[in-house]
Coordinates of C-alpha atoms and ligand atoms in Angstrom, one line a residue:
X1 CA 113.9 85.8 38.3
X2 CA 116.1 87.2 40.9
X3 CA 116.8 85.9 44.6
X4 CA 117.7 87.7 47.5
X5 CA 118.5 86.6 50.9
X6 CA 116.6 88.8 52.8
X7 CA 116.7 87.2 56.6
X8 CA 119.4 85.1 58.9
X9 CA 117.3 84.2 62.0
X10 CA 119.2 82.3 64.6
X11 CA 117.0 80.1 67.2
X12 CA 117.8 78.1 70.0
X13 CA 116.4 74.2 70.5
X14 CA 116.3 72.5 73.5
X15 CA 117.5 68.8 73.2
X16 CA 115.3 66.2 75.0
X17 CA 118.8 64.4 76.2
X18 CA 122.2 65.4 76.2
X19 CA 124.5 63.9 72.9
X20 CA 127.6 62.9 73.4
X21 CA 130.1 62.3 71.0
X22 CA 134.1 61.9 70.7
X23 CA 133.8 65.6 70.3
X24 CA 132.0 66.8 73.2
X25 CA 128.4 66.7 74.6
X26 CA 125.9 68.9 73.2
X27 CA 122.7 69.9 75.4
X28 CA 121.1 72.4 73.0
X29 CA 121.5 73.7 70.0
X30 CA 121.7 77.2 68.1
X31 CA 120.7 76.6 64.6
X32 CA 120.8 79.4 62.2
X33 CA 118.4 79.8 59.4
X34 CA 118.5 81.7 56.3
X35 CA 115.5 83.2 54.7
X36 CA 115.8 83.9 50.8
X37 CA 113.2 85.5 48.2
X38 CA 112.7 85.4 44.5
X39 CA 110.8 87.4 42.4
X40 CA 108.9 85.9 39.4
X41 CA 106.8 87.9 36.9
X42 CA 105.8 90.2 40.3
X43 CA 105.3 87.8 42.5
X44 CA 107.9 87.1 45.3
X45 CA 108.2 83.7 47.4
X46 CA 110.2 83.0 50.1
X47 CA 112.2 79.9 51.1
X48 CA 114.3 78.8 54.0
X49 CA 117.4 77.2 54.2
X50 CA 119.3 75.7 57.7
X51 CA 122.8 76.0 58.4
X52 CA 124.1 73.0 59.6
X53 CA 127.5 74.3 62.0
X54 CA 127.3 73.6 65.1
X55 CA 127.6 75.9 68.1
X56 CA 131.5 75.3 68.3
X57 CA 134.3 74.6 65.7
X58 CA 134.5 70.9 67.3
X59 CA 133.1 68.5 64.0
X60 CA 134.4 70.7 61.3
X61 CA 136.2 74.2 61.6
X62 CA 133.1 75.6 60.5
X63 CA 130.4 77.3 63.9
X64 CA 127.4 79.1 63.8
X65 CA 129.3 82.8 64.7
X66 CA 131.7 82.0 61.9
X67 CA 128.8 81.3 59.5
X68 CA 126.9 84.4 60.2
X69 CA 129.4 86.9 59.7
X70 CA 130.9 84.6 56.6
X71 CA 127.2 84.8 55.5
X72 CA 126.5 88.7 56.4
X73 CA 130.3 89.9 55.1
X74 CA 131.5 87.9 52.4
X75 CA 128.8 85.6 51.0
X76 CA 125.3 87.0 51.1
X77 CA 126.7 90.7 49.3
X78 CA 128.5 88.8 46.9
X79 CA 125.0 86.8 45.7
X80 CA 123.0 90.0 45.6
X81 CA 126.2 91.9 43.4
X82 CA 125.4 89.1 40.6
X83 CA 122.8 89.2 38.1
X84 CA 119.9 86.5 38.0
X85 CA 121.4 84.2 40.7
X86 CA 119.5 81.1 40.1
X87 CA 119.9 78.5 42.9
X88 CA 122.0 76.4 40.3
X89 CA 124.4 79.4 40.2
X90 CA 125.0 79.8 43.6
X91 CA 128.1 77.6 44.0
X92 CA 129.8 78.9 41.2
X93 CA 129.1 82.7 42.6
X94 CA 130.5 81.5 45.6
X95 CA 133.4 79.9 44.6
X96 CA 136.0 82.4 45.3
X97 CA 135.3 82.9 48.9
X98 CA 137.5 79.5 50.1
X99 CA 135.7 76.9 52.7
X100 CA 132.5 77.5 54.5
X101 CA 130.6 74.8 52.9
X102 CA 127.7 75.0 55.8
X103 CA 127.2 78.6 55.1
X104 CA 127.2 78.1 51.3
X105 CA 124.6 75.2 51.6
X106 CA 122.5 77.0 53.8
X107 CA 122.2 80.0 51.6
X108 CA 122.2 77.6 48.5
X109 CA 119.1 75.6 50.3
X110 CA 116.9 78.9 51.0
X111 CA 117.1 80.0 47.1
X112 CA 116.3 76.2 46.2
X113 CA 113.3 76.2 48.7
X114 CA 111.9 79.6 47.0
X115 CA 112.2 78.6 43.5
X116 CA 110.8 75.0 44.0
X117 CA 108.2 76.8 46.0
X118 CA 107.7 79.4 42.8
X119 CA 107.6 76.6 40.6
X120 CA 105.2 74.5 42.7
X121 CA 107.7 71.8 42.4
X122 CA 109.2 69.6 45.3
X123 CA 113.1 68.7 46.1
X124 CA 112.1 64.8 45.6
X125 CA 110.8 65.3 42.0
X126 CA 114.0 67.7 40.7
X127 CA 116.7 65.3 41.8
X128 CA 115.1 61.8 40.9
X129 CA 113.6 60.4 44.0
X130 CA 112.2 57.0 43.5
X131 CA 110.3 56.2 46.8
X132 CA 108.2 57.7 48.7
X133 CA 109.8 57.0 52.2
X134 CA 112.7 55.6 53.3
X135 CA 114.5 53.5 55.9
X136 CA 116.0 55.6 59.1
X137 CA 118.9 54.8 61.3
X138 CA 119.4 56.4 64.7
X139 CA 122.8 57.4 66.2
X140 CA 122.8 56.9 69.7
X141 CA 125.2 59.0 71.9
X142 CA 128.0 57.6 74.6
X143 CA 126.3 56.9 77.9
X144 CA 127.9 57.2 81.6
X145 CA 126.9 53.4 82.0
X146 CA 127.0 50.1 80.0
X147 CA 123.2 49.8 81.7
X148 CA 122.2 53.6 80.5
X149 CA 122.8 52.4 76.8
X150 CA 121.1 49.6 76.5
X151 CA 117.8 51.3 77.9
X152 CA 118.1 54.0 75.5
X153 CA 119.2 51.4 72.4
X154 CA 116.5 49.1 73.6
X155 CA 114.1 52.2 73.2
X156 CA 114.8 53.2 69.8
X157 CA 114.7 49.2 69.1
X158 CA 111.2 49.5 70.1
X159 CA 110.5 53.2 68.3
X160 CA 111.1 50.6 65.3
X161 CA 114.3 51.9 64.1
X162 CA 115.8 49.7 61.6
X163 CA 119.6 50.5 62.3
X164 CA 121.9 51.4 65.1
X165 CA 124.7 53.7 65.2
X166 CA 126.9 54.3 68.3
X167 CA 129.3 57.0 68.9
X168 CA 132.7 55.6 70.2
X169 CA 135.7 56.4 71.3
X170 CA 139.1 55.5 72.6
X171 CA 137.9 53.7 75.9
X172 CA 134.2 52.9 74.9
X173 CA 134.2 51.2 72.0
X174 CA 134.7 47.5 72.4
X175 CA 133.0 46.9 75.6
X176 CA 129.3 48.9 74.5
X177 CA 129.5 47.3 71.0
X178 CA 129.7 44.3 72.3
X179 CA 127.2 44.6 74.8
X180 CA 124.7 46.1 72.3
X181 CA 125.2 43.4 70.0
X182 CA 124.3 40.9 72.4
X183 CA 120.7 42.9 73.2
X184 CA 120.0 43.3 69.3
X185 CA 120.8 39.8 68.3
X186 CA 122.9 39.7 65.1
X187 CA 120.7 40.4 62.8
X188 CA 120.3 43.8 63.1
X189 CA 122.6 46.2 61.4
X190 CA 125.0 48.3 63.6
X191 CA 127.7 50.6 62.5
X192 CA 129.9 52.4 64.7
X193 CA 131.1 56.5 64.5
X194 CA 134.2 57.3 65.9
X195 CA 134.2 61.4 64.7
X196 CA 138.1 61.1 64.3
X197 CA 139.1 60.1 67.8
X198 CA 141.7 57.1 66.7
X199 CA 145.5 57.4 65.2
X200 CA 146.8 55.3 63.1
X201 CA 148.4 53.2 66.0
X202 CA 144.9 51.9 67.0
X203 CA 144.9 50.0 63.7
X204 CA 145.3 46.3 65.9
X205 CA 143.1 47.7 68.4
X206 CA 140.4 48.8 65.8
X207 CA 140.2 45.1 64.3
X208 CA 139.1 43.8 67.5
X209 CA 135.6 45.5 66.5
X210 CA 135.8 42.9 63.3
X211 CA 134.2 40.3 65.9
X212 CA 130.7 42.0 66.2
X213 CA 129.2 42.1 62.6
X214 CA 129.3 46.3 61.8
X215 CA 127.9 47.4 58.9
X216 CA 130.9 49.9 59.0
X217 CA 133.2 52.2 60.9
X218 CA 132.6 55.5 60.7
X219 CA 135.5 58.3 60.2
X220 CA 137.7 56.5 62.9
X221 CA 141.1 58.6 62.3
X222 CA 141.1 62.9 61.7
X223 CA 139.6 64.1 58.3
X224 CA 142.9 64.9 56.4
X225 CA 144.3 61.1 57.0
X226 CA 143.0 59.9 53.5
X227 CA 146.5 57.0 53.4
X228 CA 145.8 56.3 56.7
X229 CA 142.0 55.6 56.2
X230 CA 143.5 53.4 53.2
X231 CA 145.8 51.5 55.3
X232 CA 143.3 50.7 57.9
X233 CA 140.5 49.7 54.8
X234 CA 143.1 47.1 54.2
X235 CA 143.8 45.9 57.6
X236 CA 140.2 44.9 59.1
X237 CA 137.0 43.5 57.9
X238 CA 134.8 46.1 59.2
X239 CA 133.9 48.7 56.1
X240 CA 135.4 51.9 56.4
X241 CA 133.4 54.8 55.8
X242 CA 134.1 58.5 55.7
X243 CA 131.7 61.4 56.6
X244 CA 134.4 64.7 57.5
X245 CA 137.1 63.4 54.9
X246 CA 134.0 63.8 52.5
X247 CA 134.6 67.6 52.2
X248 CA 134.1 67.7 47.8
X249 CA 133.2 65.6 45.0
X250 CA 137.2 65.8 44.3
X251 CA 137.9 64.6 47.4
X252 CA 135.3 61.9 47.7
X253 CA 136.2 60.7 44.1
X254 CA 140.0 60.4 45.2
X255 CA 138.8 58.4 48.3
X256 CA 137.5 56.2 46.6
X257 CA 140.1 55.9 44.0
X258 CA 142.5 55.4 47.4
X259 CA 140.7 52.4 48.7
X260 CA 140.0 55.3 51.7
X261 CA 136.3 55.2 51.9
X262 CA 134.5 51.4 51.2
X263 CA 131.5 53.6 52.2
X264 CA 130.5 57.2 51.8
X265 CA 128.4 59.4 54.3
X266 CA 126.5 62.1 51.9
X267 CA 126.1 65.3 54.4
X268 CA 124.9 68.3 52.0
X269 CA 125.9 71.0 54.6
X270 CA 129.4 69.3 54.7
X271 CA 129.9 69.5 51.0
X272 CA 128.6 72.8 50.3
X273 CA 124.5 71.8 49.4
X274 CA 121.9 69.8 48.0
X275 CA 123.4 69.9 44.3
X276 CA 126.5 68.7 45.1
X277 CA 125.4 66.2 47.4
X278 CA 123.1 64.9 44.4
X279 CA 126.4 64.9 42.2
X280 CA 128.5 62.8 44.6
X281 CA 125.4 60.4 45.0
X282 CA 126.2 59.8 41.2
X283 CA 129.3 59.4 41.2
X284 CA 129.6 57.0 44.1
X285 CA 127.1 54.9 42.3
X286 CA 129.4 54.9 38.9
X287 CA 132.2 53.6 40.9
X288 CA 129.8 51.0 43.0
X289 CA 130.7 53.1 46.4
X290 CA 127.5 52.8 48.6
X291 CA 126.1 56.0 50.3
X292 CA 124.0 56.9 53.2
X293 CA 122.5 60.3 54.2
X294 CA 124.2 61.6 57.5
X295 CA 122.7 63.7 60.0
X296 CA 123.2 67.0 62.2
X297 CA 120.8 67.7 64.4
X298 CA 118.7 69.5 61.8
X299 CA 115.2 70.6 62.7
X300 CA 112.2 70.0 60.3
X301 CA 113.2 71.8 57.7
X302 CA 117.3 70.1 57.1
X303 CA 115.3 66.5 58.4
X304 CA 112.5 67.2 55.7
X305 CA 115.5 67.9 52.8
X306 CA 117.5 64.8 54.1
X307 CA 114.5 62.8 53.3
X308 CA 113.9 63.3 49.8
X309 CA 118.0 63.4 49.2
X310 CA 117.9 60.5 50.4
X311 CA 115.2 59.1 48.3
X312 CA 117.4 58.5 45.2
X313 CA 118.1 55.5 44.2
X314 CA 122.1 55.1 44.9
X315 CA 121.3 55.6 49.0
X316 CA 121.4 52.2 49.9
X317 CA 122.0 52.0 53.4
X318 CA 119.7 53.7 56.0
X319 CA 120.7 57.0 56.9
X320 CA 120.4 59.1 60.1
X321 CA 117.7 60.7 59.2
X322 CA 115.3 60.2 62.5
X323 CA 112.1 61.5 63.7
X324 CA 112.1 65.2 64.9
X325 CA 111.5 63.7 68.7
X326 CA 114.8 61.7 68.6
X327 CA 116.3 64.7 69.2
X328 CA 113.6 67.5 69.9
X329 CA 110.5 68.1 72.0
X330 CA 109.7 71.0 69.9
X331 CA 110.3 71.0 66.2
X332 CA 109.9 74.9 64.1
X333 CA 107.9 72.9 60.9
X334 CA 103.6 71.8 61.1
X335 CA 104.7 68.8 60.7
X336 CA 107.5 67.0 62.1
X337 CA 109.4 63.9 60.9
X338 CA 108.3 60.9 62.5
X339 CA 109.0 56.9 62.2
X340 CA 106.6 54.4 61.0
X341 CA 107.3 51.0 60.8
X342 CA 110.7 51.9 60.9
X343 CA 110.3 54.4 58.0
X344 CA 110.1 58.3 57.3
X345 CA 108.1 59.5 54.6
X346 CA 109.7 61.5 52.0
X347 CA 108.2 64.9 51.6
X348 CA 105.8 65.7 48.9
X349 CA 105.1 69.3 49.1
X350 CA 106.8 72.6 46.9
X351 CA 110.4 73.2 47.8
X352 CA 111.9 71.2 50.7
X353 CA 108.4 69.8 51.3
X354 CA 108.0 71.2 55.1
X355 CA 105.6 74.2 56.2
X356 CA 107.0 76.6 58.7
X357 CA 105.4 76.9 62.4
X358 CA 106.0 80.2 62.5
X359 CA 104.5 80.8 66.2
X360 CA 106.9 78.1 67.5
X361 CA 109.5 79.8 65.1
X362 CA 108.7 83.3 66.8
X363 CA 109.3 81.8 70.3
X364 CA 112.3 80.1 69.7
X365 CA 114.2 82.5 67.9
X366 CA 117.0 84.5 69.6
X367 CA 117.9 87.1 66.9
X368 CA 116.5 87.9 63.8
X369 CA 119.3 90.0 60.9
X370 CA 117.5 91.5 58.0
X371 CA 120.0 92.0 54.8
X372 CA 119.9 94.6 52.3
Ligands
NPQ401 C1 128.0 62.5 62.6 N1 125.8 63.4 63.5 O1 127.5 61.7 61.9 C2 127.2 63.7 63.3 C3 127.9 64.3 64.3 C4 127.4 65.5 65.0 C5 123.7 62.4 64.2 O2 125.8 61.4 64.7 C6 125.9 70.0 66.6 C7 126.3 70.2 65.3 C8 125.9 68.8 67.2 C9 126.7 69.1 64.6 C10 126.5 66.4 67.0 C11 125.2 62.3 64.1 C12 126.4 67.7 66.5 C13 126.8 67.8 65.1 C14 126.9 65.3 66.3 C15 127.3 66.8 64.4 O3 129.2 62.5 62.8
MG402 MG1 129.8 60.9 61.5

């Protein structure tokens, strides 16, 4: 069996309302896909894999230009030089070229699709998934008004999410927690995202947020700041959990070891794909750390992946893994995700479980590279 990446296809999605974080407001999306074949006895399938960098270097250094020509230059020529790349390979063949986790994933992802597709064998049932749907979270954005939020939490209240996340900031954080607490009741669990925006100096400022009943604090001080993560785990109730620190199992296993990260966000892009996202799911559960599947933006085919990642056993918290129309009016996959009764089902199907549009592909797409 060989594998080849044979397309990077870059398309363009419209969001169906601007999402704001600490890190800037996003209105649409470029999302660039990777298209991968293996050849088995003859026969070739094809898989896809999505690139999870945003348009700019603003959540990680990592953007979708940078990925392209990492992917085109450096990565995809290095894969086809090696003999019998298997999708379990991949991160090791990579290996010398230094960061680019989103560009590794998404290459890593596309040869995983094929095989699994090959094999007639889905994502779910080759890492250990033990449901068959799971609980979603939404993350809501900042809002101009106090008013503005509430309608658009009160809405995903009534899609039947079963979790709230909100993006703060320095400035709007205490003020819209507490006012979203008060619509919710306190029953329902709400955890707050932060994307780096607070120094250490914030610390007595950040404890305030003790008073509303989170579930956690998301990455509230800038990815490298692993002491002062500890320091603030030690200073307020609220759990502290980390999503860009997360960047390697070594890193996430010294977190924890720190007293850093109480919680850990599991982002398979972020950490370089689906097989090392599976291994840090293990070994937060051998140390008791509880994980949740993050989210970026991803279309069907990332959303579809998400699910059945999510779907082991160690993900104990609800992840932001929402329907398709949370953040799209048009998805690229036949069947977008969508919540029921507060739940997403967890893909069945060969390879990432999610069948291709490929009319809606076709229109969407903005440029199309075929490799060597
Ligand atoms: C987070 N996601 O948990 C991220 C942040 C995020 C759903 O809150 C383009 C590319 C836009 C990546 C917006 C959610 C993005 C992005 C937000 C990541 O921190
Ligand atoms: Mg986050």
């Amino acid at each position: 069996m060989s594998a080849h990446i044979v397309e990077l296809r870059e398309i363009r999605l419209p969001l169906v309302t601007p999402f704001r974080t600490s890190f800037g407001v996003q209105t649409s999306r470029r999302i660039l896909l990777a298209r991968a074949a293996v050849e088995h006895d003859g026969v070739v399938t094809e898989g896809w894999g999505e690139c999870v960098a945003g348009d700019e270097p603003t959540y990680s250094s990592e953007y979708v230009d940078g990925a392209a020509l990492v992917m085109t230059s450096q990565l995809v020529p290095r894969l086809h030089a090696a003999d019998d790349v298997t999708a379990a390979d991949i991160a090791r063949v990579l290996e010398p070229v230094r960061g680019h986790p989103m560009a590794k994933a998404a290459l890593e992802m596309a040869v995983l699709d094929a095989e699994l597709r090959a094999a007639g064998r889905s994502f779910a049932d080759l890492v250990g998934a033990t449901r068959d749907r799971v609980p979603s979270g939404v993350s809501v954005g900042i809002h101009p008004t106090i008013d503005e939020l509430l309608a658009a939490v009160q809405g995903y209240v009534d899609d039947g999410y079963v979790r709230i996340k909100l993006k703060i900031e320095p400035g709007i954080d205490l003020e819209p927690v507490a006012a979203v607490r008060d619509l919710i009741g306190p029953d329902m669990p709400l955890q707050v995202d932060a994307n780096a925006a607070y120094t250490r100096q914030d610390t007595e400022h950040l404890r305030k947020l003790d008073a509303f009943g989170l579930l956690l604090i998301e990455q509230p001080l800038p990815e490298d700041d692993l002491l002062g993560h500890r320091d603030l785990a030690m200073a307020i109730d609220t759990p502290v959990c980390l999503d860009e620190t997360i960047v390697s199992e070594t890193v996430c296993a010294d977190a924890i070891e720190l007293g850093a990260a109480e919680i850990v966000n599991i982002k398979p892009g972020r950490v370089g794909g689906y097989l090392t996202a599976r291994r840090i799911h293990d070994l937060c559960r051998d140390r008791g750390i509880p994980v949740w599947c993050g989210g970026m933006l991803e279309t069907g085919i990332g959303r579809a992946a998400n699910a059945a990642l999510a779907a082991l056993e160690g993900f104990s918290l609800p992840g932001d893994i929402s329907a398709s129309r949370r953040f799209w009016a048009q998805d690229i996959v036949t069947a977008p995700l969508d919540v029921v009764d507060g739940h997403v089902a967890v893909p069945t199907g060969p390879g990432f479980g999610f069948e291709l549009d490929l009319d809606r592909l076709e229109t969407l797409t903005t440029s199309v590279t075929k490799l060597p």
